[in-house]
């Protein structure tokens, strides 16, 4: 539990930095705010969360119920990790939001 709390805190700090950076016209890119270790840690977190979302998507049979299968809900952890690393983690916050939105719609469709 402590490890997941630590990951959550790191994610919130990361999102705060990225949110500030994107709102500041004179800011450097998101990659400038992170060193290689931070980037890898954030992408590890993202990949783990993405696979958990994909597992839930599959368990709820959302693809069948909603007739969609978003690429972001791919169960391949390395796909998510590499995608995050390639984008210097610029898109993972939006990607997680997109996954959560699709899962929320599926859960509503399940009831």
GROMACS .gro file of N, CA, C and O in nm, residues 66-110:
model
  180
   66UNK      N    1  -1.991  -0.216  -2.615
   66UNK     CA    2  -1.988  -0.082  -2.671
   66UNK      C    3  -1.944  -0.080  -2.818
   66UNK      O    4  -1.939   0.024  -2.880
   67UNK      N    5  -1.912  -0.195  -2.871
   67UNK     CA    6  -1.868  -0.209  -3.010
   67UNK      C    7  -1.748  -0.119  -3.042
   67UNK      O    8  -1.737  -0.065  -3.151
   68UNK      N    9  -1.661  -0.101  -2.944
   68UNK     CA   10  -1.537  -0.029  -2.967
   68UNK      C   11  -1.425  -0.100  -2.895
   68UNK      O   12  -1.448  -0.169  -2.795
   69UNK      N   13  -1.306  -0.084  -2.944
   69UNK     CA   14  -1.188  -0.141  -2.879
   69UNK      C   15  -1.074  -0.041  -2.893
   69UNK      O   16  -0.993  -0.051  -2.984
   70UNK      N   17  -1.070   0.060  -2.807
   70UNK     CA   18  -0.966   0.163  -2.818
   70UNK      C   19  -0.826   0.104  -2.807
   70UNK      O   20  -0.801   0.016  -2.726
   71UNK      N   21  -0.737   0.154  -2.891
   71UNK     CA   22  -0.598   0.109  -2.888
   71UNK      C   23  -0.536   0.135  -2.752
   71UNK      O   24  -0.452   0.058  -2.706
   72UNK      N   25  -0.580   0.240  -2.686
   72UNK     CA   26  -0.523   0.272  -2.555
   72UNK      C   27  -0.553   0.164  -2.452
   72UNK      O   28  -0.490   0.158  -2.348
   73UNK      N   29  -0.651   0.079  -2.478
   73UNK     CA   30  -0.684  -0.026  -2.383
   73UNK      C   31  -0.620  -0.159  -2.424
   73UNK      O   32  -0.670  -0.267  -2.397
   74UNK      N   33  -0.505  -0.149  -2.485
   74UNK     CA   34  -0.421  -0.261  -2.522
   74UNK      C   35  -0.364  -0.321  -2.393
   74UNK      O   36  -0.326  -0.248  -2.302
   75UNK      N   37  -0.355  -0.454  -2.384
   75UNK     CA   38  -0.307  -0.518  -2.261
   75UNK      C   39  -0.157  -0.539  -2.258
   75UNK      O   40  -0.103  -0.590  -2.161
   76UNK      N   41  -0.088  -0.497  -2.362
   76UNK     CA   42   0.057  -0.515  -2.370
   76UNK      C   43   0.127  -0.402  -2.293
   76UNK      O   44   0.128  -0.287  -2.336
   77UNK      N   45   0.185  -0.437  -2.180
   77UNK     CA   46   0.249  -0.338  -2.094
   77UNK      C   47   0.362  -0.266  -2.165
   77UNK      O   48   0.380  -0.145  -2.152
   78UNK      N   49   0.442  -0.341  -2.242
   78UNK     CA   50   0.555  -0.279  -2.313
   78UNK      C   51   0.507  -0.180  -2.418
   78UNK      O   52   0.574  -0.080  -2.444
   79UNK      N   53   0.392  -0.206  -2.479
   79UNK     CA   54   0.334  -0.110  -2.574
   79UNK      C   55   0.313   0.024  -2.505
   79UNK      O   56   0.353   0.129  -2.556
   80UNK      N   57   0.251   0.020  -2.388
   80UNK     CA   58   0.223   0.143  -2.314
   80UNK      C   59   0.351   0.210  -2.264
   80UNK      O   60   0.367   0.332  -2.274
   81UNK      N   61   0.444   0.129  -2.211
   81UNK     CA   62   0.569   0.185  -2.161
   81UNK      C   63   0.647   0.253  -2.274
   81UNK      O   64   0.691   0.367  -2.261
   82UNK      N   65   0.663   0.184  -2.385
   82UNK     CA   66   0.739   0.240  -2.498
   82UNK      C   67   0.670   0.363  -2.556
   82UNK      O   68   0.736   0.460  -2.592
   83UNK      N   69   0.539   0.359  -2.563
   83UNK     CA   70   0.465   0.474  -2.615
   83UNK      C   71   0.487   0.597  -2.526
   83UNK      O   72   0.507   0.708  -2.573
   84UNK      N   73   0.486   0.575  -2.396
   84UNK     CA   74   0.510   0.682  -2.299
   84UNK      C   75   0.653   0.735  -2.313
   84UNK      O   76   0.675   0.856  -2.319
   85UNK      N   77   0.750   0.646  -2.319
   85UNK     CA   78   0.889   0.688  -2.330
   85UNK      C   79   0.913   0.765  -2.460
   85UNK      O   80   0.982   0.866  -2.462
   86UNK      N   81   0.853   0.717  -2.569
   86UNK     CA   82   0.870   0.782  -2.699
   86UNK      C   83   0.812   0.923  -2.700
   86UNK      O   84   0.862   1.010  -2.771
   87UNK      N   85   0.708   0.944  -2.622
   87UNK     CA   86   0.645   1.077  -2.619
   87UNK      C   87   0.699   1.163  -2.505
   87UNK      O   88   0.648   1.271  -2.481
   88UNK      N   89   0.802   1.114  -2.437
   88UNK     CA   90   0.859   1.182  -2.319
   88UNK      C   91   0.750   1.210  -2.216
   88UNK      O   92   0.749   1.312  -2.149
   89UNK      N   93   0.654   1.121  -2.206
   89UNK     CA   94   0.545   1.126  -2.108
   89UNK      C   95   0.452   1.245  -2.127
   89UNK      O   96   0.377   1.281  -2.038
   90UNK      N   97   0.454   1.308  -2.243
   90UNK     CA   98   0.369   1.425  -2.265
   90UNK      C   99   0.221   1.389  -2.276
   90UNK      O  100   0.136   1.472  -2.249
   91UNK      N  101   0.190   1.267  -2.316
   91UNK     CA  102   0.050   1.233  -2.341
   91UNK      C  103  -0.013   1.141  -2.237
   91UNK      O  104  -0.132   1.115  -2.243
   92UNK      N  105   0.065   1.093  -2.141
   92UNK     CA  106   0.008   0.989  -2.057
   92UNK      C  107  -0.107   1.037  -1.969
   92UNK      O  108  -0.200   0.963  -1.943
   93UNK      N  109  -0.107   1.159  -1.926
   93UNK     CA  110  -0.219   1.210  -1.847
   93UNK      C  111  -0.348   1.209  -1.929
   93UNK      O  112  -0.452   1.162  -1.884
   94UNK      N  113  -0.339   1.258  -2.051
   94UNK     CA  114  -0.456   1.259  -2.139
   94UNK      C  115  -0.498   1.116  -2.173
   94UNK      O  116  -0.618   1.086  -2.180
   95UNK      N  117  -0.400   1.029  -2.193
   95UNK     CA  118  -0.433   0.889  -2.224
   95UNK      C  119  -0.506   0.822  -2.109
   95UNK      O  120  -0.605   0.751  -2.131
   96UNK      N  121  -0.459   0.844  -1.986
   96UNK     CA  122  -0.526   0.784  -1.871
   96UNK      C  123  -0.668   0.838  -1.857
   96UNK      O  124  -0.761   0.764  -1.826
   97UNK      N  125  -0.686   0.967  -1.881
   97UNK     CA  126  -0.820   1.026  -1.876
   97UNK      C  127  -0.910   0.962  -1.981
   97UNK      O  128  -1.027   0.934  -1.956
   98UNK      N  129  -0.857   0.941  -2.100
   98UNK     CA  130  -0.934   0.878  -2.207
   98UNK      C  131  -0.974   0.735  -2.169
   98UNK      O  132  -1.088   0.693  -2.192
   99UNK      N  133  -0.881   0.661  -2.111
   99UNK     CA  134  -0.911   0.524  -2.067
   99UNK      C  135  -1.021   0.524  -1.961
   99UNK      O  136  -1.114   0.445  -1.967
  100UNK      N  137  -1.004   0.613  -1.862
  100UNK     CA  138  -1.103   0.621  -1.754
  100UNK      C  139  -1.241   0.660  -1.806
  100UNK      O  140  -1.343   0.610  -1.759
  101UNK      N  141  -1.245   0.749  -1.904
  101UNK     CA  142  -1.373   0.791  -1.963
  101UNK      C  143  -1.440   0.673  -2.033
  101UNK      O  144  -1.560   0.650  -2.016
  102UNK      N  145  -1.363   0.594  -2.108
  102UNK     CA  146  -1.418   0.477  -2.176
  102UNK      C  147  -1.467   0.374  -2.075
  102UNK      O  148  -1.574   0.315  -2.091
  103UNK      N  149  -1.389   0.353  -1.968
  103UNK     CA  150  -1.430   0.256  -1.865
  103UNK      C  151  -1.557   0.305  -1.793
  103UNK      O  152  -1.644   0.224  -1.762
  104UNK      N  153  -1.565   0.433  -1.766
  104UNK     CA  154  -1.685   0.488  -1.699
  104UNK      C  155  -1.808   0.462  -1.785
  104UNK      O  156  -1.913   0.421  -1.734
  105UNK      N  157  -1.796   0.486  -1.915
  105UNK     CA  158  -1.910   0.462  -2.005
  105UNK      C  159  -1.945   0.314  -2.008
  105UNK      O  160  -2.064   0.279  -2.009
  106UNK      N  161  -1.845   0.227  -2.004
  106UNK     CA  162  -1.870   0.084  -2.003
  106UNK      C  163  -1.938   0.041  -1.874
  106UNK      O  164  -2.034  -0.035  -1.876
  107UNK      N  165  -1.888   0.091  -1.761
  107UNK     CA  166  -1.950   0.056  -1.632
  107UNK      C  167  -2.097   0.098  -1.629
  107UNK      O  168  -2.181   0.024  -1.579
  108UNK      N  169  -2.126   0.215  -1.683
  108UNK     CA  170  -2.265   0.263  -1.688
  108UNK      C  171  -2.349   0.171  -1.777
  108UNK      O  172  -2.467   0.151  -1.750
  109UNK      N  173  -2.288   0.118  -1.879
  109UNK     CA  174  -2.356   0.028  -1.972
  109UNK      C  175  -2.375  -0.110  -1.912
  109UNK      O  176  -2.457  -0.188  -1.958
  110UNK      N  177  -2.296  -0.143  -1.808
  110UNK     CA  178  -2.303  -0.274  -1.744
  110UNK      C  179  -2.420  -0.287  -1.650
  110UNK      O  180  -2.479  -0.391  -1.634
   0.00000   0.00000   0.00000
